[in-house]
Tab-separated table of C-alpha atoms in Angstrom:
chain	number	residue	atom	x	y	z
N	1	MET	CA	-5.430	16.556	-25.259
N	2	ASN	CA	-8.542	16.885	-23.165
N	3	ARG	CA	-9.147	14.501	-20.332
N	4	PRO	CA	-12.298	12.567	-21.339
N	5	GLN	CA	-15.447	12.420	-19.314
N	6	PRO	CA	-15.405	9.303	-17.158
N	7	ASP	CA	-17.153	6.290	-18.613
N	8	VAL	CA	-17.527	5.246	-14.990
N	9	GLY	CA	-17.714	7.807	-12.296
N	10	HIS	CA	-20.159	8.267	-9.484
N	11	VAL	CA	-20.305	5.074	-7.430
N	12	GLY	CA	-22.756	4.341	-4.684
N	13	GLY	CA	-24.343	7.747	-4.570
N	14	ALA	CA	-21.230	9.523	-3.282
N	15	THR	CA	-21.236	13.225	-3.853
N	16	ASP	CA	-18.587	15.881	-4.143
N	17	ASP	CA	-19.128	16.930	-0.547
N	18	GLY	CA	-18.689	13.409	0.711
N	19	ASP	CA	-22.281	12.762	1.683
N	20	GLY	CA	-22.663	9.521	-0.227
N	21	SER	CA	-25.139	7.113	1.237
N	22	GLY	CA	-24.164	3.977	-0.647
N	23	LEU	CA	-21.427	1.461	0.013
N	24	SER	CA	-20.364	0.847	-3.583
N	25	PHE	CA	-17.857	3.678	-3.725
N	26	PRO	CA	-15.961	2.891	-0.494
N	27	LEU	CA	-16.106	-0.833	-1.335
N	28	LEU	CA	-14.543	-0.143	-4.721
N	29	LEU	CA	-11.769	1.853	-3.041
N	30	VAL	CA	-11.129	-0.922	-0.508
N	31	LEU	CA	-10.976	-3.639	-3.175
N	32	ALA	CA	-8.646	-1.575	-5.387
N	33	MET	CA	-6.264	-1.183	-2.456
N	34	ALA	CA	-6.633	-4.743	-1.123
N	35	VAL	CA	-5.886	-6.964	-4.108
N	36	GLY	CA	-2.161	-6.201	-4.432
N	37	PRO	CA	-1.243	-6.537	-0.737
N	38	TYR	CA	-3.394	-9.672	-0.448
N	39	LEU	CA	-1.110	-11.567	-2.807
N	40	GLN	CA	2.026	-9.825	-1.613
N	41	LEU	CA	1.574	-10.546	2.087
N	42	GLY	CA	-0.415	-13.705	1.473
N	43	LEU	CA	2.595	-15.413	-0.058
N	44	THR	CA	4.792	-14.379	2.851
N	45	ALA	CA	2.111	-15.573	5.298
N	46	ILE	CA	2.522	-19.076	3.883
N	47	ALA	CA	6.305	-18.753	3.591
N	48	PRO	CA	6.948	-21.901	5.708
N	49	VAL	CA	4.852	-23.956	3.292
N	50	LEU	CA	6.435	-22.357	0.227
N	51	ARG	CA	9.883	-23.092	1.624
N	52	GLU	CA	8.951	-26.709	2.226
N	53	GLU	CA	6.971	-27.435	-0.952
N	54	LEU	CA	8.728	-25.190	-3.469
N	55	GLY	CA	12.182	-25.023	-1.871
N	56	LEU	CA	12.321	-21.236	-1.468
N	57	SER	CA	15.160	-19.742	0.551
N	58	ARG	CA	14.618	-16.879	2.987
N	59	THR	CA	16.101	-14.505	0.433
N	60	GLU	CA	13.684	-15.761	-2.232
N	61	VAL	CA	10.804	-15.253	0.198
N	62	GLY	CA	11.899	-11.623	0.467
N	63	ALA	CA	12.449	-11.400	-3.288
N	64	LEU	CA	8.766	-11.997	-4.049
N	65	PRO	CA	7.487	-8.779	-2.408
N	66	ALA	CA	10.618	-7.004	-3.632
N	67	VAL	CA	9.881	-7.871	-7.279
N	68	LEU	CA	6.233	-6.946	-6.773
N	69	SER	CA	7.294	-3.595	-5.351
N	70	MET	CA	9.835	-3.032	-8.121
N	71	VAL	CA	7.104	-3.403	-10.730
N	72	ALA	CA	4.772	-1.189	-8.706
N	73	CYS	CA	7.566	1.386	-8.439
N	74	LEU	CA	8.251	1.335	-12.181
N	75	THR	CA	4.579	1.653	-13.125
N	76	ALA	CA	3.182	4.004	-10.451
N	77	TRP	CA	3.951	7.284	-12.207
N	78	SER	CA	2.713	5.941	-15.563
N	79	TRP	CA	-0.549	5.017	-13.837
N	80	GLY	CA	-0.662	8.530	-12.392
N	81	ARG	CA	-0.196	10.190	-15.777
N	82	TRP	CA	-2.842	7.908	-17.257
N	83	ILE	CA	-5.451	8.669	-14.575
N	84	ASP	CA	-4.827	12.416	-15.043
N	85	ARG	CA	-5.787	12.062	-18.703
N	86	ALA	CA	-8.137	9.080	-19.029
N	87	SER	CA	-11.415	7.847	-17.594
N	88	ALA	CA	-11.351	6.318	-14.140
N	89	GLY	CA	-13.308	3.292	-15.344
N	90	ARG	CA	-10.816	2.314	-18.007
N	91	VAL	CA	-7.898	2.605	-15.604
N	92	ALA	CA	-9.651	0.733	-12.793
N	93	THR	CA	-10.625	-2.060	-15.191
N	94	ALA	CA	-6.991	-2.554	-16.195
N	95	LEU	CA	-6.013	-2.650	-12.515
N	96	PHE	CA	-8.479	-5.400	-11.622
N	97	VAL	CA	-7.745	-7.465	-14.748
N	98	ALA	CA	-4.018	-7.488	-13.946
N	99	SER	CA	-4.748	-8.501	-10.361
N	100	THR	CA	-7.041	-11.358	-11.391
N	101	ALA	CA	-4.359	-12.720	-13.689
N	102	GLY	CA	-1.820	-12.510	-10.859
N	103	PHE	CA	-3.936	-14.684	-8.566
N	104	VAL	CA	-4.406	-17.326	-11.251
N	105	VAL	CA	-0.712	-17.499	-12.151
N	106	ALA	CA	0.300	-17.719	-8.476
N	107	ALA	CA	-2.134	-20.576	-7.891
N	108	LEU	CA	-0.633	-22.558	-10.783
N	109	ALA	CA	3.047	-21.746	-10.144
N	110	PRO	CA	5.257	-24.857	-9.708
N	111	GLY	CA	8.198	-22.946	-8.230
N	112	PHE	CA	9.920	-19.647	-7.527
N	113	VAL	CA	10.497	-18.749	-11.178
N	114	TRP	CA	6.795	-19.074	-11.946
N	115	LEU	CA	5.814	-17.064	-8.889
N	116	LEU	CA	7.698	-14.109	-10.362
N	117	PRO	CA	5.198	-13.307	-13.170
N	118	ALA	CA	2.401	-13.651	-10.615
N	119	VAL	CA	3.880	-11.014	-8.328
N	120	MET	CA	4.734	-8.855	-11.352
N	121	LEU	CA	1.072	-8.756	-12.341
N	122	ALA	CA	0.140	-7.959	-8.755
N	123	GLY	CA	2.788	-5.223	-8.823
N	124	VAL	CA	1.223	-3.664	-11.912
N	125	ALA	CA	-2.119	-3.589	-10.100
N	126	MET	CA	-0.620	-2.197	-6.901
N	127	GLY	CA	1.228	0.511	-8.807
N	128	GLY	CA	-2.102	1.907	-9.990
N	129	SER	CA	-4.124	1.508	-6.815
N	130	ASN	CA	-3.240	4.786	-5.098
N	131	PRO	CA	-3.289	7.065	-8.176
N	132	VAL	CA	-6.700	5.718	-9.211
N	133	THR	CA	-8.316	5.847	-5.775
N	134	ASN	CA	-6.842	9.236	-4.853
N	135	ASP	CA	-8.197	10.682	-8.093
N	136	LEU	CA	-11.656	9.319	-7.317
N	137	ILE	CA	-11.581	10.748	-3.787
N	138	MET	CA	-10.388	14.182	-4.889
N	139	SER	CA	-13.255	14.445	-7.374
N	140	ARG	CA	-15.834	13.821	-4.640
N	141	TYR	CA	-14.495	15.074	-1.294
N	142	ALA	CA	-13.223	18.494	-0.254
N	143	VAL	CA	-10.171	19.027	1.963
N	144	GLY	CA	-11.221	18.639	5.578
N	145	ARG	CA	-13.600	15.844	4.636
N	146	ARG	CA	-11.138	13.450	3.008
N	147	GLY	CA	-9.581	12.025	6.161
N	148	VAL	CA	-12.248	9.420	6.887
N	149	ILE	CA	-12.702	8.247	3.293
N	150	MET	CA	-8.911	8.240	2.858
N	151	GLY	CA	-8.668	6.102	5.991
N	152	ILE	CA	-11.315	3.755	4.612
N	153	LYS	CA	-9.496	3.601	1.304
N	154	GLN	CA	-6.077	2.970	2.847
N	155	SER	CA	-7.574	0.388	5.185
N	156	GLY	CA	-8.143	-1.671	2.059
N	157	VAL	CA	-4.446	-2.540	2.223
N	158	ASN	CA	-4.939	-3.947	5.692
N	159	VAL	CA	-8.181	-5.678	4.749
N	160	GLY	CA	-6.181	-7.518	2.106
N	161	ILE	CA	-3.485	-8.387	4.639
N	162	LEU	CA	-6.102	-9.490	7.187
N	163	LEU	CA	-7.897	-11.756	4.727
N	164	ALA	CA	-4.624	-13.184	3.447
N	165	GLY	CA	-3.495	-13.924	6.998
N	166	LEU	CA	-6.755	-15.666	7.835
N	167	VAL	CA	-7.468	-17.563	4.629
N	168	LEU	CA	-4.178	-18.670	3.111
N	169	PRO	CA	-2.398	-20.131	6.202
N	170	LEU	CA	-5.481	-22.183	7.102
N	171	ALA	CA	-5.746	-23.381	3.525
N	172	ALA	CA	-2.006	-24.133	3.456
N	173	ALA	CA	-2.301	-26.181	6.651
N	174	ALA	CA	-4.959	-28.248	4.863
N	175	GLY	CA	-2.799	-28.564	1.747
N	176	ARG	CA	-5.159	-26.325	-0.262
N	177	TRP	CA	-3.271	-23.061	-0.672
N	178	ARG	CA	-3.431	-23.205	-4.475
N	179	GLU	CA	-7.204	-23.598	-4.418
N	180	ALA	CA	-7.433	-20.739	-1.931
N	181	LEU	CA	-5.504	-18.448	-4.277
N	182	LEU	CA	-7.862	-19.293	-7.135
N	183	VAL	CA	-10.910	-18.576	-4.984
N	184	SER	CA	-9.300	-15.321	-3.831
N	185	ALA	CA	-9.509	-14.050	-7.406
N	186	VAL	CA	-13.148	-13.181	-6.575
N	187	LEU	CA	-11.789	-10.002	-4.934
N	188	PRO	CA	-10.566	-8.328	-8.141
N	189	LEU	CA	-13.494	-9.824	-10.048
N	190	GLY	CA	-15.805	-8.143	-7.532
N	191	GLY	CA	-13.979	-4.909	-8.187
N	192	LEU	CA	-14.634	-5.291	-11.904
N	193	LEU	CA	-18.354	-5.701	-11.243
N	194	LEU	CA	-18.363	-2.461	-9.240
N	195	VAL	CA	-16.452	-0.652	-11.977
N	196	TRP	CA	-18.946	-1.776	-14.601
N	197	ARG	CA	-21.964	-0.551	-12.638
N	198	PRO	CA	-23.701	2.486	-14.180
N	199	TRP	CA	-22.138	5.640	-12.793
N	200	GLY	CA	-23.076	9.262	-13.115
N	201	THR	CA	-20.767	12.059	-14.113
N	202	GLY	CA	-19.701	13.134	-10.641
N	203	GLY	CA	-16.106	12.208	-11.359
N	204	ALA	CA	-15.787	14.527	-14.330
N	205	PRO	CA	-12.904	16.994	-14.147
N	206	SER	CA	-13.624	20.680	-13.852
N	207	ALA	CA	-13.172	22.979	-16.810
N	208	GLN	CA	-10.026	24.357	-15.169
N	209	GLN	CA	-8.605	20.843	-14.701
N	210	VAL	CA	-9.189	20.100	-18.378
N	211	ALA	CA	-7.605	23.391	-19.355
N	212	ASP	CA	-4.588	22.699	-17.155
N	213	VAL	CA	-3.958	19.356	-18.800
N	214	ALA	CA	-5.080	20.161	-22.336
N	215	GLY	CA	-2.359	20.767	-24.832
N	216	SER	CA	0.453	19.516	-22.589
N	217	PRO	CA	2.071	16.651	-24.484
N	218	PRO	CA	3.214	13.559	-22.597
N	219	SER	CA	6.697	13.978	-21.206
N	220	PRO	CA	8.933	11.568	-19.324
N	221	ARG	CA	10.115	14.458	-17.155
N	222	MET	CA	8.292	15.044	-13.890
N	223	PRO	CA	6.781	18.573	-13.833
N	224	ASP	CA	8.406	20.856	-11.276
N	225	GLU	CA	4.990	21.755	-9.851
N	226	VAL	CA	4.553	18.095	-8.884
N	227	ARG	CA	8.066	17.231	-7.768
N	228	ASP	CA	9.279	20.301	-5.893
N	229	PRO	CA	6.690	20.520	-3.061
N	230	LEU	CA	7.089	16.824	-2.318
N	231	ARG	CA	10.852	16.399	-1.956
N	232	LEU	CA	10.998	15.735	1.794
N	233	LEU	CA	7.782	13.737	1.735
N	234	LEU	CA	9.394	11.541	-0.940
N	235	ALA	CA	12.389	10.918	1.311
N	236	TYR	CA	10.141	10.089	4.260
N	237	THR	CA	8.044	7.754	2.127
N	238	GLY	CA	11.034	5.832	0.789
N	239	ILE	CA	12.568	5.338	4.247
N	240	MET	CA	9.301	4.283	5.858
N	241	GLY	CA	8.514	2.018	2.925
N	242	ALA	CA	11.756	0.111	3.471
N	243	ALA	CA	11.241	-0.132	7.231
N	244	VAL	CA	7.567	-1.102	7.254
N	245	SER	CA	7.851	-3.605	4.412
N	246	SER	CA	10.630	-5.457	6.208
N	247	GLY	CA	8.576	-5.994	9.349
N	248	SER	CA	5.372	-6.892	7.519
N	249	THR	CA	7.057	-9.361	5.197
N	250	TYR	CA	9.061	-11.295	7.747
N	251	ALA	CA	6.834	-11.164	10.837
N	252	PRO	CA	5.138	-14.535	10.086
N	253	LEU	CA	8.412	-16.323	9.339
N	254	PHE	CA	10.057	-14.705	12.375
N	255	ALA	CA	7.249	-16.015	14.594
N	256	PHE	CA	7.427	-19.468	13.022
N	257	GLU	CA	11.182	-19.800	13.479
N	258	SER	CA	11.596	-18.007	16.809
N	259	LEU	CA	8.694	-19.579	18.699
N	260	ASP	CA	8.395	-22.916	16.882
N	261	ILE	CA	4.687	-22.415	16.229
N	262	GLY	CA	2.491	-23.899	13.507
N	263	THR	CA	1.722	-22.464	10.086
N	264	GLY	CA	-1.759	-21.338	11.154
N	265	ALA	CA	-0.449	-19.478	14.191
N	266	ALA	CA	2.268	-17.864	12.077
N	267	GLY	CA	-0.335	-16.775	9.549
N	268	LEU	CA	-2.366	-15.184	12.337
N	269	VAL	CA	0.529	-12.760	12.712
N	270	THR	CA	-0.331	-11.386	9.271
N	271	ALA	CA	-4.005	-11.243	10.222
N	272	VAL	CA	-3.179	-9.241	13.359
N	273	LEU	CA	-1.118	-6.784	11.307
N	274	GLY	CA	-4.018	-6.389	8.905
N	275	GLY	CA	-6.758	-6.103	11.509
N	276	VAL	CA	-4.946	-3.568	13.663
N	277	GLY	CA	-3.986	-1.678	10.521
N	278	VAL	CA	-7.626	-1.258	9.508
N	279	VAL	CA	-8.508	0.312	12.867
N	280	ALA	CA	-5.331	2.431	12.879
N	281	ARG	CA	-5.914	3.881	9.428
N	282	LEU	CA	-9.537	4.730	10.121
N	283	SER	CA	-8.618	6.325	13.459
N	284	TRP	CA	-5.649	8.311	12.182
N	285	GLY	CA	-7.725	9.438	9.205
N	286	ARG	CA	-10.159	11.114	11.603
N	287	VAL	CA	-7.275	12.695	13.495
N	288	ALA	CA	-5.686	13.981	10.289
N	289	ASP	CA	-8.902	15.748	9.280
N	290	ARG	CA	-8.410	18.029	12.308
N	291	HIS	CA	-4.812	18.946	11.430
N	292	THR	CA	-3.508	21.108	8.621
N	293	ASP	CA	0.141	20.490	9.574
N	294	PRO	CA	1.116	16.856	8.872
N	295	ARG	CA	4.653	17.040	10.262
N	296	ARG	CA	3.970	16.097	13.886
N	297	LEU	CA	1.700	13.235	12.841
N	298	LEU	CA	4.344	11.806	10.505
N	299	GLN	CA	6.994	12.052	13.228
N	300	VAL	CA	4.785	10.306	15.792
N	301	MET	CA	4.085	7.469	13.396
N	302	ALA	CA	7.751	6.958	12.522
N	303	PHE	CA	8.770	6.946	16.180
N	304	GLY	CA	5.928	4.562	17.050
N	305	THR	CA	7.105	2.235	14.293
N	306	ALA	CA	10.611	2.221	15.771
N	307	VAL	CA	9.282	1.434	19.255
N	308	GLY	CA	7.056	-1.285	17.838
N	309	GLY	CA	9.993	-2.817	15.979
N	310	VAL	CA	11.994	-3.053	19.198
N	311	LEU	CA	9.065	-4.688	20.982
N	312	VAL	CA	8.553	-7.243	18.214
N	313	ALA	CA	12.250	-8.157	18.154
N	314	VAL	CA	12.419	-8.589	21.941
N	315	LEU	CA	9.011	-9.977	22.895
N	316	GLY	CA	8.819	-12.137	19.787
N	317	THR	CA	11.465	-14.440	21.215
N	318	ILE	CA	9.683	-14.886	24.564
N	319	SER	CA	6.116	-15.999	23.896
N	320	TYR	CA	3.412	-15.934	21.250
N	321	PRO	CA	0.951	-13.740	23.206
N	322	LEU	CA	3.673	-11.161	23.872
N	323	LEU	CA	4.559	-11.171	20.184
N	324	LEU	CA	0.928	-10.453	19.267
N	325	LEU	CA	0.871	-7.600	21.775
N	326	ALA	CA	4.034	-6.149	20.260
N	327	LEU	CA	2.533	-6.451	16.779
N	328	VAL	CA	-0.502	-4.453	17.910
N	329	VAL	CA	1.794	-1.596	18.943
N	330	TYR	CA	3.854	-1.891	15.773
N	331	ALA	CA	0.889	-1.969	13.386
N	332	SER	CA	-0.868	0.918	15.141
N	333	PHE	CA	1.807	3.234	13.743
N	334	SER	CA	3.462	1.424	10.824
N	335	SER	CA	0.145	1.022	9.002
N	336	ALA	CA	-1.243	4.525	9.503
N	337	TRP	CA	1.416	6.950	8.288
N	338	VAL	CA	0.451	6.444	4.652
N	339	VAL	CA	-3.014	7.940	5.314
N	340	VAL	CA	-1.411	11.246	6.300
N	341	ALA	CA	1.071	10.970	3.428
N	342	MET	CA	-1.744	10.539	0.893
N	343	LEU	CA	-3.764	13.421	2.369
N	344	THR	CA	-0.667	15.605	2.165
N	345	THR	CA	0.075	14.509	-1.392
N	346	THR	CA	-3.400	15.270	-2.700
N	347	SER	CA	-3.212	18.715	-1.085
N	348	ALA	CA	0.271	19.614	-2.315
N	349	VAL	CA	-0.354	20.015	-6.044
N	350	PRO	CA	-3.125	21.226	-8.371
N	351	SER	CA	-5.875	18.644	-8.715
N	352	ALA	CA	-5.139	18.167	-12.413
N	353	ARG	CA	-1.731	16.773	-11.381
N	354	SER	CA	-2.913	14.638	-8.462
N	355	GLY	CA	-2.387	11.366	-10.296
N	356	GLN	CA	1.219	12.179	-11.138
N	357	ALA	CA	1.899	13.397	-7.605
N	358	THR	CA	0.461	10.224	-6.104
N	359	GLY	CA	2.398	8.109	-8.577
N	360	LEU	CA	5.645	9.871	-7.699
N	361	VAL	CA	5.158	9.401	-3.946
N	362	MET	CA	4.236	5.749	-4.410
N	363	MET	CA	7.289	5.210	-6.621
N	364	LEU	CA	9.472	6.073	-3.647
N	365	PHE	CA	7.344	3.966	-1.299
N	366	TYR	CA	7.638	0.936	-3.575
N	367	ALA	CA	11.344	1.577	-4.036
N	368	GLY	CA	11.675	1.255	-0.273
N	369	TYR	CA	9.482	-1.831	-0.349
N	370	MET	CA	11.743	-3.260	-3.032
N	371	VAL	CA	14.927	-2.781	-0.979
N	372	GLY	CA	13.654	-3.474	2.534
N	373	PRO	CA	12.527	-7.137	2.484
N	374	VAL	CA	15.478	-8.399	0.446
N	375	SER	CA	17.949	-6.590	2.706
N	376	PHE	CA	16.149	-7.868	5.802
N	377	GLY	CA	16.257	-11.452	4.501
N	378	TRP	CA	19.902	-11.129	3.504
N	379	LEU	CA	20.818	-9.948	7.005
N	380	VAL	CA	18.973	-12.893	8.568
N	381	ASP	CA	20.588	-15.407	6.205
N	382	THR	CA	24.055	-13.883	6.664
N	383	PHE	CA	24.079	-13.625	10.465
N	384	ASN	CA	21.640	-16.465	11.143
N	385	THR	CA	19.724	-14.237	13.554
N	386	TYR	CA	16.997	-11.614	13.251
N	387	THR	CA	18.682	-9.103	15.571
N	388	PRO	CA	20.669	-7.054	13.009
N	389	ALA	CA	17.708	-7.065	10.622
N	390	PHE	CA	15.347	-5.634	13.228
N	391	GLY	CA	18.085	-3.195	14.222
N	392	ALA	CA	18.154	-1.881	10.662
N	393	LEU	CA	14.352	-1.553	10.678
N	394	VAL	CA	14.404	0.488	13.891
N	395	MET	CA	17.210	2.741	12.650
N	396	MET	CA	15.343	3.528	9.432
N	397	ALA	CA	12.210	4.457	11.361
N	398	LEU	CA	14.239	6.718	13.676
N	399	VAL	CA	15.823	8.456	10.701
N	400	ALA	CA	12.338	9.022	9.285
N	401	THR	CA	11.316	10.923	12.427
N	402	VAL	CA	13.806	13.677	11.538
N	403	VAL	CA	12.783	14.168	7.901
N	404	PRO	CA	9.420	15.986	8.383
N	405	ARG	CA	10.928	18.766	10.521
N	406	ARG	CA	11.702	20.976	7.504
N	407	MET	CA	8.708	19.884	5.450
N	408	GLN	CA	6.734	22.876	4.134
N	409	LEU	CA	3.497	21.112	3.251
N	410	ARG	CA	-0.012	21.595	4.580
N	411	ILE	CA	-3.229	19.602	4.290
N	412	GLN	CA	-5.191	22.240	2.380
N	413	GLU	CA	-6.668	22.830	-1.040
N	414	VAL	CA	-4.336	23.913	-3.846
N	415	PRO	CA	-6.128	25.712	-6.696
């Protein structure tokens, strides 16, 4: 089965050597990455309002991103297999349609049960975001020139978090969070418009890529050439996914309950995480372009996440400004590791298998995201304090610092 020529491909004048002059391509990448986290973290940013209006418990607040991540985990590899064999336009269209539906359902949900299909749709979209965008980047940028565009792409996650933290808490304070969710559907709709723009054929696979994939029937078993080089990176990704998701999900509610601040101020916590994350991912992307060995970078980011978690837990009980300062430290590392992980992933396997490799890595990330928030919320509900929950976060990040030591992966082209 030959991989078809893309019915959408070359956005914004980007070229294979990364010298694109237009903004359409990076904007498409950012929107594809932003729409899932926007709803995921947006709902947690207005957790105080959801608890009051819809009667959600702390555990149910954590269950929403957990369900979203479960769906993303279950669909990520299927998205990866699809993008390895189908046109980028068709796959991206499905991603944005699912996301649009998720926003609409969330805006109309009368309670927790009806929020579940909303986050499931967002999870479907998020499961495909990295396989689709990584495939597009690999078709246009050579190794050594992917760091910046990968940072831009991954910053889309934080753009979504930043917008959610700014828009939804303010709307919730005015009693208009449902209307804000409906208006927010313009993000995936904008992505659809970019997908449907006329593209060239720059995203077409090479003859060798087609030959590699042609004739290999679909199989539920992960090819050894995809799985074997990534084993330790998978472990790192799962651990960091659980740690980072816990802090990101509960930071607004922690601020609200520990410092007795308003909904708007609590939502600003999410905005700070998103804003710092954008800068961190762009900056670390530039740094990663100058390194072929990702191990030290991954260790630094895991250790920085642990230090940031300690600072948030301690300073977050003293004052709001100190909490924001701690969040800056935390987000500077917790947001950026995935840039290096994605660069490593796209360099670890043949390009014809990049979608499956990305899907596999993101499966483990979303598995961690599925476990982390629920466990964090359960610890808070059980002990009626955030201390053991933050302790678990810090321990996971410290464990992750050890994993890359024996990793035999490099950021380099694989034929």
